[in-house]
Coordinates of C-alpha atoms and ligand atoms in Angstrom, one line a residue:
M1 CA 44.1 13.0 9.2
S2 CA 40.1 12.6 7.9
K3 CA 38.8 8.5 8.4
R4 CA 37.1 7.0 5.4
L5 CA 34.0 5.8 5.3
Y6 CA 32.7 2.9 3.0
I7 CA 28.5 1.9 2.8
E8 CA 27.3 0.2 1.0
T9 CA 22.6 0.5 0.9
L10 CA 20.5 -2.0 0.1
G11 CA 16.4 -2.0 0.6
C12 CA 14.3 0.9 0.0
A13 CA 14.4 4.8 0.1
M14 CA 13.4 4.9 4.0
N15 CA 17.4 3.0 3.9
E16 CA 18.4 5.5 2.1
K17 CA 18.0 8.2 3.9
D18 CA 19.2 6.0 7.3
S19 CA 22.6 5.8 5.3
E20 CA 22.2 9.7 5.0
N21 CA 21.7 9.9 8.8
I22 CA 24.9 7.7 9.1
I23 CA 27.2 9.5 6.9
A24 CA 26.5 12.6 8.0
E25 CA 26.8 12.2 11.7
L26 CA 30.3 10.3 10.7
T27 CA 31.5 12.9 8.6
T28 CA 30.4 16.3 11.2
K29 CA 30.7 14.3 15.1
E30 CA 33.9 11.7 14.0
H31 CA 35.4 13.2 10.4
Y32 CA 35.3 10.7 7.9
E33 CA 35.2 11.2 4.5
T34 CA 33.4 8.8 2.5
T35 CA 34.9 6.9 0.0
D36 CA 34.0 4.3 -2.8
N37 CA 37.6 2.0 -2.4
I38 CA 36.6 -0.6 0.0
K39 CA 40.1 -1.3 0.4
N40 CA 41.0 2.3 1.2
A41 CA 38.2 2.1 3.7
D42 CA 38.3 2.5 7.8
L43 CA 35.1 1.4 8.3
I44 CA 32.8 -0.2 6.2
I45 CA 29.4 -0.4 6.9
I46 CA 26.8 -2.2 5.7
N47 CA 22.8 -1.2 5.5
T48 CA 21.2 -4.1 4.8
C49 CA 17.2 -5.1 4.1
S50 CA 15.5 -8.0 5.3
V51 CA 12.5 -7.9 3.2
R52 CA 12.9 -10.3 1.3
E53 CA 15.0 -13.9 2.1
K54 CA 18.0 -13.6 -1.0
P55 CA 20.0 -10.8 0.1
V56 CA 19.9 -11.8 3.9
S57 CA 21.3 -15.2 2.8
K58 CA 24.1 -13.5 0.3
L59 CA 25.0 -10.7 3.3
F60 CA 27.3 -13.8 5.1
S61 CA 29.6 -13.9 1.5
Q62 CA 29.7 -10.8 1.7
L63 CA 30.6 -10.5 4.6
G64 CA 33.0 -12.7 4.2
V65 CA 34.6 -11.4 1.4
I66 CA 34.6 -7.7 2.9
N67 CA 37.0 -9.2 5.9
K68 CA 39.4 -10.7 2.7
Q69 CA 39.7 -7.1 0.9
K70 CA 39.9 -4.4 3.8
K71 CA 42.8 -3.2 5.0
S72 CA 43.0 -5.5 8.4
T73 CA 42.5 -2.3 11.1
A74 CA 39.8 -1.6 9.2
Q75 CA 36.1 -2.1 11.4
I76 CA 33.3 -4.0 9.2
G77 CA 29.6 -2.3 11.3
V78 CA 26.2 -4.0 9.5
C79 CA 23.0 -1.7 10.4
G80 CA 19.5 -1.7 8.9
C81 CA 17.0 -4.2 8.5
T82 CA 18.6 -7.3 9.0
A83 CA 20.7 -6.1 11.6
S84 CA 17.4 -5.3 13.5
H85 CA 16.7 -9.6 13.0
L86 CA 19.3 -11.4 13.3
G87 CA 20.7 -8.9 15.8
A88 CA 23.9 -10.4 17.9
D89 CA 23.9 -13.3 15.8
I90 CA 25.5 -12.0 13.1
I91 CA 28.4 -11.4 14.7
K92 CA 28.4 -15.1 16.0
A93 CA 28.5 -15.8 12.4
A94 CA 31.1 -13.5 11.3
P95 CA 33.3 -13.0 14.0
Y96 CA 34.9 -9.5 13.0
V97 CA 31.9 -7.9 12.0
D98 CA 32.5 -5.1 15.1
F99 CA 28.9 -3.9 15.4
V100 CA 25.8 -4.5 14.9
L101 CA 23.2 -1.5 15.3
G102 CA 19.2 -2.0 13.5
A103 CA 17.2 0.0 11.7
R104 CA 15.7 2.9 13.8
N105 CA 18.7 3.5 16.5
V106 CA 20.8 5.1 14.0
S107 CA 21.8 8.0 16.5
K108 CA 23.7 5.4 17.8
I109 CA 26.6 5.6 15.1
T110 CA 28.7 7.3 16.5
K111 CA 28.8 5.0 20.0
A112 CA 28.8 2.1 18.4
I113 CA 32.0 2.1 16.3
Y114 CA 33.8 2.9 20.1
Q115 CA 32.7 -0.6 20.9
K116 CA 34.0 -3.7 19.7
G117 CA 31.0 -6.2 20.3
F118 CA 28.7 -3.4 20.0
V119 CA 25.0 -4.6 19.6
D120 CA 21.6 -2.5 19.5
T121 CA 18.4 -3.4 17.5
D122 CA 15.8 -1.9 19.9
I123 CA 12.8 -1.9 17.9
S124 CA 10.8 1.1 20.4
Y125 CA 13.6 3.1 19.9
D126 CA 12.3 6.4 19.7
E127 CA 14.7 8.7 17.6
T128 CA 11.1 11.1 15.9
T129 CA 13.0 14.1 17.9
Y130 CA 17.0 13.7 17.3
M131 CA 18.4 15.9 14.7
F132 CA 20.6 14.8 12.5
D133 CA 22.8 17.3 11.0
D134 CA 22.3 18.2 7.5
I135 CA 25.1 17.4 4.9
G136 CA 23.9 19.7 2.1
A137 CA 24.3 16.7 -0.3
N138 CA 25.4 18.6 -3.5
S139 CA 21.3 17.8 -4.9
Y140 CA 18.5 19.4 -6.1
K141 CA 16.5 16.8 -4.2
K142 CA 16.1 15.6 -0.4
K143 CA 14.3 12.4 1.1
I144 CA 12.6 13.7 4.4
N145 CA 11.8 10.9 7.0
I146 CA 7.6 12.1 7.9
S147 CA 7.4 8.7 9.9
I148 CA 9.5 5.8 11.8
G149 CA 8.1 2.6 12.3
C150 CA 4.5 0.9 11.2
D151 CA 1.6 0.0 12.0
K152 CA 0.2 -2.0 10.0
S153 CA 0.9 -6.4 10.5
C154 CA 0.7 -7.6 7.2
T155 CA 1.0 -11.0 7.2
Y156 CA 3.7 -11.3 4.6
C157 CA 5.9 -8.7 5.7
I158 CA 8.4 -8.7 8.1
V159 CA 8.9 -4.5 8.3
P160 CA 7.3 -4.4 11.9
N161 CA 9.6 -6.2 13.3
T162 CA 12.8 -5.0 12.2
R163 CA 11.4 -0.6 12.5
G164 CA 8.9 -1.1 15.2
T165 CA 5.6 0.7 15.6
E166 CA 4.9 3.7 14.2
I167 CA 5.5 7.3 15.4
S168 CA 5.6 10.3 13.5
I169 CA 8.0 12.9 13.5
P170 CA 7.0 16.4 15.2
K171 CA 5.9 18.7 12.0
E172 CA 7.8 22.0 12.9
L173 CA 11.2 19.6 13.0
I174 CA 10.0 18.8 9.1
L175 CA 9.3 22.2 8.2
D176 CA 12.6 23.4 10.4
E177 CA 14.4 20.3 7.7
I178 CA 12.8 21.2 4.5
S179 CA 13.1 25.2 5.0
K180 CA 16.9 24.9 5.9
A181 CA 17.3 22.5 2.5
V182 CA 15.4 25.3 0.5
D183 CA 18.4 28.0 1.3
S184 CA 21.1 25.3 -0.6
K185 CA 20.1 24.2 -3.8
V186 CA 16.8 21.2 -2.9
V187 CA 13.6 22.5 -5.0
E188 CA 11.9 18.8 -4.5
V189 CA 11.4 17.1 -1.0
L190 CA 10.8 13.5 -0.9
L191 CA 8.8 12.7 2.3
L192 CA 9.1 8.9 3.7
G193 CA 7.8 6.7 5.9
Q194 CA 5.7 3.4 5.7
N195 CA 2.5 4.9 5.2
V196 CA 2.9 8.3 4.8
N197 CA -0.8 9.5 4.3
N198 CA -1.2 8.0 8.6
Y199 CA 1.0 10.6 9.4
G200 CA -0.2 12.1 12.3
K201 CA -2.0 9.2 13.6
T202 CA 1.0 8.7 16.7
F203 CA 3.8 10.8 17.8
S204 CA 6.0 10.7 20.8
N205 CA 3.7 13.3 22.8
K206 CA 0.6 12.5 22.8
L207 CA -0.9 16.2 22.7
I208 CA 0.1 16.5 19.2
K209 CA -2.2 16.1 16.7
S210 CA -1.8 16.3 12.4
S211 CA -2.7 15.0 9.3
F212 CA -0.9 14.3 6.0
V213 CA -3.2 16.4 4.4
E214 CA -2.0 19.4 6.8
L215 CA 1.3 18.7 6.5
L216 CA 1.2 18.9 3.1
R217 CA -0.5 22.1 2.9
D218 CA 2.1 23.7 5.8
I219 CA 4.9 22.4 3.4
S220 CA 3.5 23.5 -0.1
K221 CA 4.0 27.2 2.2
I222 CA 7.7 26.7 1.5
P223 CA 7.8 30.1 -0.9
K224 CA 11.3 28.8 -2.6
L225 CA 9.7 24.8 -2.7
K226 CA 9.0 23.6 -6.0
R227 CA 8.3 19.8 -5.8
I228 CA 6.9 17.6 -3.2
R229 CA 6.7 13.5 -3.7
F230 CA 6.0 11.5 -1.0
A231 CA 6.8 7.5 -0.6
S232 CA 4.5 5.1 -0.1
P233 CA 0.5 6.1 0.3
H234 CA -1.2 3.0 1.8
P235 CA -4.0 2.8 -0.4
L236 CA -6.3 1.9 2.6
H237 CA -5.7 6.2 4.1
M238 CA -6.8 7.0 0.8
D239 CA -9.9 9.5 1.2
D240 CA -11.5 11.3 -1.3
E241 CA -10.0 14.8 1.3
F242 CA -6.0 12.8 0.6
I243 CA -7.4 12.7 -3.2
K244 CA -8.2 16.4 -3.1
E245 CA -5.0 17.9 -1.7
F246 CA -3.3 15.3 -4.3
A247 CA -5.4 16.9 -7.2
T248 CA -5.4 20.6 -6.3
N249 CA -1.9 21.6 -4.4
D250 CA 0.4 22.3 -7.2
K251 CA 3.0 21.3 -5.4
I252 CA 2.4 18.2 -5.4
C253 CA 3.4 16.1 -8.3
K254 CA 1.3 13.7 -10.1
N255 CA 3.6 10.8 -9.8
I256 CA 1.9 8.3 -7.3
H257 CA 2.7 5.0 -5.6
I258 CA -0.4 2.2 -4.7
P259 CA 1.0 -0.7 -3.2
L260 CA -1.4 -3.2 -4.4
Q261 CA -0.2 -6.3 -3.5
S262 CA -2.6 -8.2 -4.8
G263 CA -6.2 -7.8 -7.0
S264 CA -8.0 -10.2 -5.1
T265 CA -10.0 -9.1 -2.1
K266 CA -10.1 -12.4 -0.3
V267 CA -6.2 -13.0 -0.5
L268 CA -5.6 -9.3 0.6
K269 CA -7.9 -10.4 3.7
D270 CA -5.1 -13.4 4.0
M271 CA -2.2 -10.4 3.6
R272 CA -4.4 -8.1 6.1
R273 CA -3.7 -5.0 3.4
G274 CA -7.4 -3.3 5.4
Y275 CA -8.8 -2.9 1.7
S276 CA -11.0 -4.5 -1.5
K277 CA -10.0 -4.9 -4.8
E278 CA -12.7 -2.4 -5.6
W279 CA -11.4 0.2 -3.1
F280 CA -7.8 0.0 -4.8
V281 CA -9.5 0.2 -8.2
D282 CA -12.2 2.7 -7.4
R283 CA -9.3 5.0 -5.5
C284 CA -6.9 4.7 -8.5
A285 CA -10.0 5.4 -10.7
S286 CA -10.4 8.6 -8.7
I287 CA -6.9 9.7 -9.0
K288 CA -7.3 9.5 -12.8
K289 CA -10.1 11.2 -13.0
A290 CA -9.0 14.0 -10.9
V291 CA -5.4 14.3 -12.7
P292 CA -5.3 13.2 -15.8
H293 CA -2.2 13.3 -16.6
S294 CA -0.9 11.7 -13.4
R295 CA 1.1 8.6 -12.8
I296 CA 0.7 5.6 -10.7
S297 CA 3.1 3.0 -10.0
T298 CA 2.3 -0.3 -7.8
D299 CA 4.0 -3.0 -5.8
I300 CA 2.5 -6.9 -6.6
I301 CA 3.3 -9.9 -4.9
V302 CA 3.1 -13.0 -6.3
G303 CA 3.1 -16.5 -5.2
F304 CA 1.3 -15.5 -1.7
P305 CA 0.8 -19.0 0.0
T306 CA -3.2 -19.3 -0.5
E307 CA -2.8 -17.6 -4.3
T308 CA -5.2 -19.6 -6.2
Q309 CA -5.3 -19.7 -10.3
E310 CA -8.6 -17.3 -9.8
D311 CA -6.8 -15.1 -7.3
F312 CA -4.2 -14.0 -10.1
A313 CA -6.2 -13.6 -12.5
E314 CA -8.1 -10.8 -10.0
T315 CA -4.4 -9.4 -10.0
I316 CA -4.2 -9.3 -13.6
D317 CA -7.5 -7.7 -14.6
V318 CA -6.2 -5.4 -11.9
I319 CA -3.6 -4.3 -13.9
N320 CA -5.9 -4.8 -17.2
R321 CA -8.0 -1.7 -15.4
V322 CA -5.3 0.8 -14.0
K323 CA -3.0 -0.1 -16.4
F324 CA 0.6 0.9 -14.1
D325 CA 2.7 3.3 -15.3
Q326 CA 5.4 1.0 -13.2
I327 CA 5.1 -2.4 -11.4
F328 CA 7.5 -3.8 -8.5
N329 CA 6.9 -7.2 -8.7
F330 CA 7.7 -9.4 -6.1
K331 CA 7.8 -13.3 -5.8
Y332 CA 6.7 -14.3 -2.4
S333 CA 9.6 -14.6 0.1
P334 CA 8.5 -16.5 3.3
R335 CA 10.2 -14.1 6.2
P336 CA 11.2 -15.0 10.0
N337 CA 8.1 -13.7 12.6
T338 CA 5.3 -13.2 10.0
V339 CA 1.4 -14.9 10.3
A340 CA 2.1 -15.4 6.5
K341 CA 5.2 -18.6 6.8
D342 CA 3.0 -20.7 8.8
M343 CA 0.1 -20.8 6.0
P344 CA 0.7 -24.0 4.3
S345 CA 1.3 -23.2 0.9
I346 CA -0.6 -24.0 -2.7
V347 CA 1.7 -22.7 -5.0
P348 CA 4.3 -24.6 -6.3
D349 CA 7.8 -22.6 -6.8
G350 CA 7.1 -22.5 -11.0
V351 CA 3.9 -21.4 -10.5
A352 CA 5.3 -18.7 -8.9
S353 CA 7.7 -17.8 -11.3
S354 CA 5.0 -18.3 -14.3
R355 CA 2.8 -15.4 -12.5
L356 CA 5.7 -13.1 -11.7
E357 CA 6.9 -13.2 -15.8
Q358 CA 3.2 -13.0 -16.7
V359 CA 2.8 -9.9 -14.6
I360 CA 5.8 -8.5 -16.5
A361 CA 4.7 -9.3 -20.1
L362 CA 1.2 -7.7 -19.4
H363 CA 3.1 -4.4 -18.4
K364 CA 5.4 -4.4 -20.9
A365 CA 2.3 -4.6 -23.5
H366 CA 1.4 -1.5 -21.6
L367 CA 4.0 0.6 -21.5
D368 CA 4.5 -0.4 -25.6
E369 CA 0.8 1.0 -25.9
K370 CA 1.3 3.9 -23.7
M371 CA 5.0 5.5 -24.0
P372 CA 4.3 6.4 -27.9
Q373 CA 0.8 8.3 -26.6
N374 CA 3.6 10.9 -25.4
V375 CA 5.3 12.2 -28.6
G376 CA 4.2 16.0 -28.9
K377 CA 2.8 16.3 -25.2
E378 CA 4.2 19.2 -23.0
L379 CA 5.9 17.8 -19.7
E380 CA 7.6 20.0 -16.4
V381 CA 11.4 18.8 -15.9
L382 CA 13.8 19.3 -13.0
F383 CA 16.8 18.7 -14.9
E384 CA 19.2 17.2 -11.9
Q385 CA 21.9 15.1 -13.9
Q386 CA 24.5 15.2 -17.1
K387 CA 24.5 12.7 -19.0
E388 CA 27.2 13.0 -21.3
K389 CA 28.6 16.9 -22.4
N390 CA 25.2 18.3 -23.8
I391 CA 22.7 15.3 -22.8
Y392 CA 20.7 16.1 -19.7
V393 CA 18.3 14.1 -17.7
G394 CA 15.2 15.2 -15.7
F395 CA 12.1 13.8 -14.5
S396 CA 8.6 15.2 -15.4
D397 CA 6.4 16.1 -12.0
N398 CA 4.2 13.0 -13.6
G399 CA 8.1 10.8 -12.8
Y400 CA 9.0 10.5 -16.3
Q401 CA 12.6 10.2 -17.4
I402 CA 13.1 12.8 -19.6
Q403 CA 16.5 13.5 -21.8
V404 CA 17.0 16.4 -23.6
K405 CA 19.9 18.1 -25.7
S406 CA 20.9 21.2 -24.8
D407 CA 24.8 23.5 -25.3
K408 CA 23.5 25.0 -22.3
N409 CA 24.1 24.1 -18.7
I410 CA 20.7 23.9 -17.1
L411 CA 20.8 21.4 -14.2
G412 CA 18.6 22.4 -11.4
N413 CA 15.9 24.2 -14.3
I414 CA 12.3 23.3 -14.0
S415 CA 11.3 24.0 -17.9
K416 CA 8.6 23.0 -19.7
V417 CA 9.2 20.9 -22.7
R418 CA 7.8 18.8 -25.2
I419 CA 7.9 15.1 -26.1
T420 CA 9.5 14.0 -29.2
N421 CA 11.0 10.4 -29.0
F422 CA 10.0 7.6 -26.9
H423 CA 11.3 4.4 -25.6
R424 CA 9.8 2.3 -22.5
T425 CA 11.4 3.7 -20.3
Y426 CA 12.3 7.6 -21.2
L427 CA 11.6 9.6 -23.1
E428 CA 13.2 12.5 -25.0
A429 CA 11.9 16.0 -25.4
N430 CA 13.0 19.6 -26.5
I431 CA 12.8 22.4 -24.1
K432 CA 9.9 24.8 -25.2
Ligands
LIG1 N1 5.2 0.0 3.2 C1 5.1 -0.3 1.7 C2 5.7 -1.1 1.7 C3 7.4 -1.5 2.0 S1 7.8 -3.0 1.7 C4 3.8 -0.7 1.8 O1 3.0 -1.3 2.5 O2 3.3 -0.1 0.7 C5 8.3 -2.6 0.0 C6 7.5 -3.7 -1.0 O3 7.8 -5.1 -0.6 C7 5.9 -4.2 -0.5 O4 5.3 -3.3 -1.1 C8 5.9 -5.3 -1.0 O5 5.2 -5.8 -2.1 C9 7.0 -6.5 -0.7 N2 7.5 -7.4 0.5 C10 7.0 -7.0 1.6 N3 7.2 -8.2 2.1 C11 7.6 -9.2 0.9 C12 8.0 -10.6 1.5 N4 7.6 -11.7 2.2 N5 8.0 -11.7 0.2 C13 8.4 -10.7 -1.2 N6 7.8 -9.3 -1.2 C14 7.8 -8.6 -0.1
LIG2 FE1 5.2 -3.7 5.6 FE2 2.4 -3.7 5.0 FE3 3.9 -2.4 6.8 FE4 3.9 -2.0 4.4 S1 2.3 -1.8 5.3 S2 5.5 -2.0 5.8 S3 4.3 -3.8 3.7 S4 3.9 -4.4 7.3
LIG3 FE1 13.2 -1.1 3.5 FE2 14.4 -3.2 3.3 FE3 14.0 -2.6 5.9 S1 12.2 -2.2 2.2 S2 12.3 -0.9 5.8 S3 15.2 -1.6 4.4 S4 13.6 -4.1 4.7

């Protein structure tokens, strides 16, 4: 009888992809099947995120609960970014944890499960040429890693410490993975990396050279592939060639995540982001000019230690000028092994919370202004989920969530729709 794996994934799309790879390794090589019931599981894995403090402090109470719920024979593994930065300390604090496997070491999962007390958090380990099995997740979309690690050193961020330096995955392996995926029902790929548009700077084989634009062009030549998305590009590497490719390559979906972090050039310098407010606003304007129906989402941190009221006003100014379609906003959280952790903060917690509220309110006002303007417009939608009997949900190429009524099964179809109604976070439409 096969053994049962319960896996919980926190954090970003890269962690989700790592979990897919863990599942693939354990199902194909070790005969596990996945379960949603933690009490029945033989192996429980928490794939952790470390980017802010809150989920990390919750980890140990969560592990305690799991230890009480689980079968007495079940194993517990902690993987991901918190595994990378806490390592063996996790087992010291929670001795019932069987193994700790850092992000960037996923291929060692089949070893980890056989050694009680196994700890491996090597952030220089190179998995870029390891071929994970494809278990053909039952989906029209597939995540594809194009690079691992990060070559930046933003002063607030723990990721370079949990995922190591950046190495790109050879183009042939990426094209091969996508070609195989489209032979099943995949029609859309999401290319993943901490800074996707830095692709090609470093390969483990020093003789290979490539660029993100070249990669996009080659991927778009795969005939059965219909749509390409990627996350996240770094504003610094958004040159005109990249924007031209984004605008003119028909397979690239016109929805782009450009992480701002702060609108103040001074704070951006303190964060070591490498670009100015003007550069960021100019890049967004160029994208909007080249593709008027494109949508831009962003990440914003408020309450960075050196952020004055004037700096925050610059962030508000950028939000007013770009009018983002989606904002992931965070209150600054000091992280171990980062430069910003040792910067004395001039921002009391209450002020940071109030700035967060202001960002949220302004963004809501922008959505309330923008969403009604969609009524009557035409969009192209990939339908991927059946919500109720005759209600289907999909995403437009520019990233709107769209709901339609249909008596026919339209799962997997890419169809033209006309928008009939709006809500703050999704649109209703009729199929044309
Ligand atoms: N590589 C991506 C970011 C990955 S982390 C990029 O550069 O855009 C995802 C987001 O978490 C970041 O964009 C940032 O907004 C947020 N973040 C990272 N460290 C943080 C911290 N210490 N406190 C609060 N938010 C943080
Ligand atoms: Fe973190 Fe900056 Fe790297 Fe993004 S680019 S992962 S924010 S260090
Ligand atoms: Fe992702 Fe969290 Fe690690 S955002 S890279 S899982 S710290």
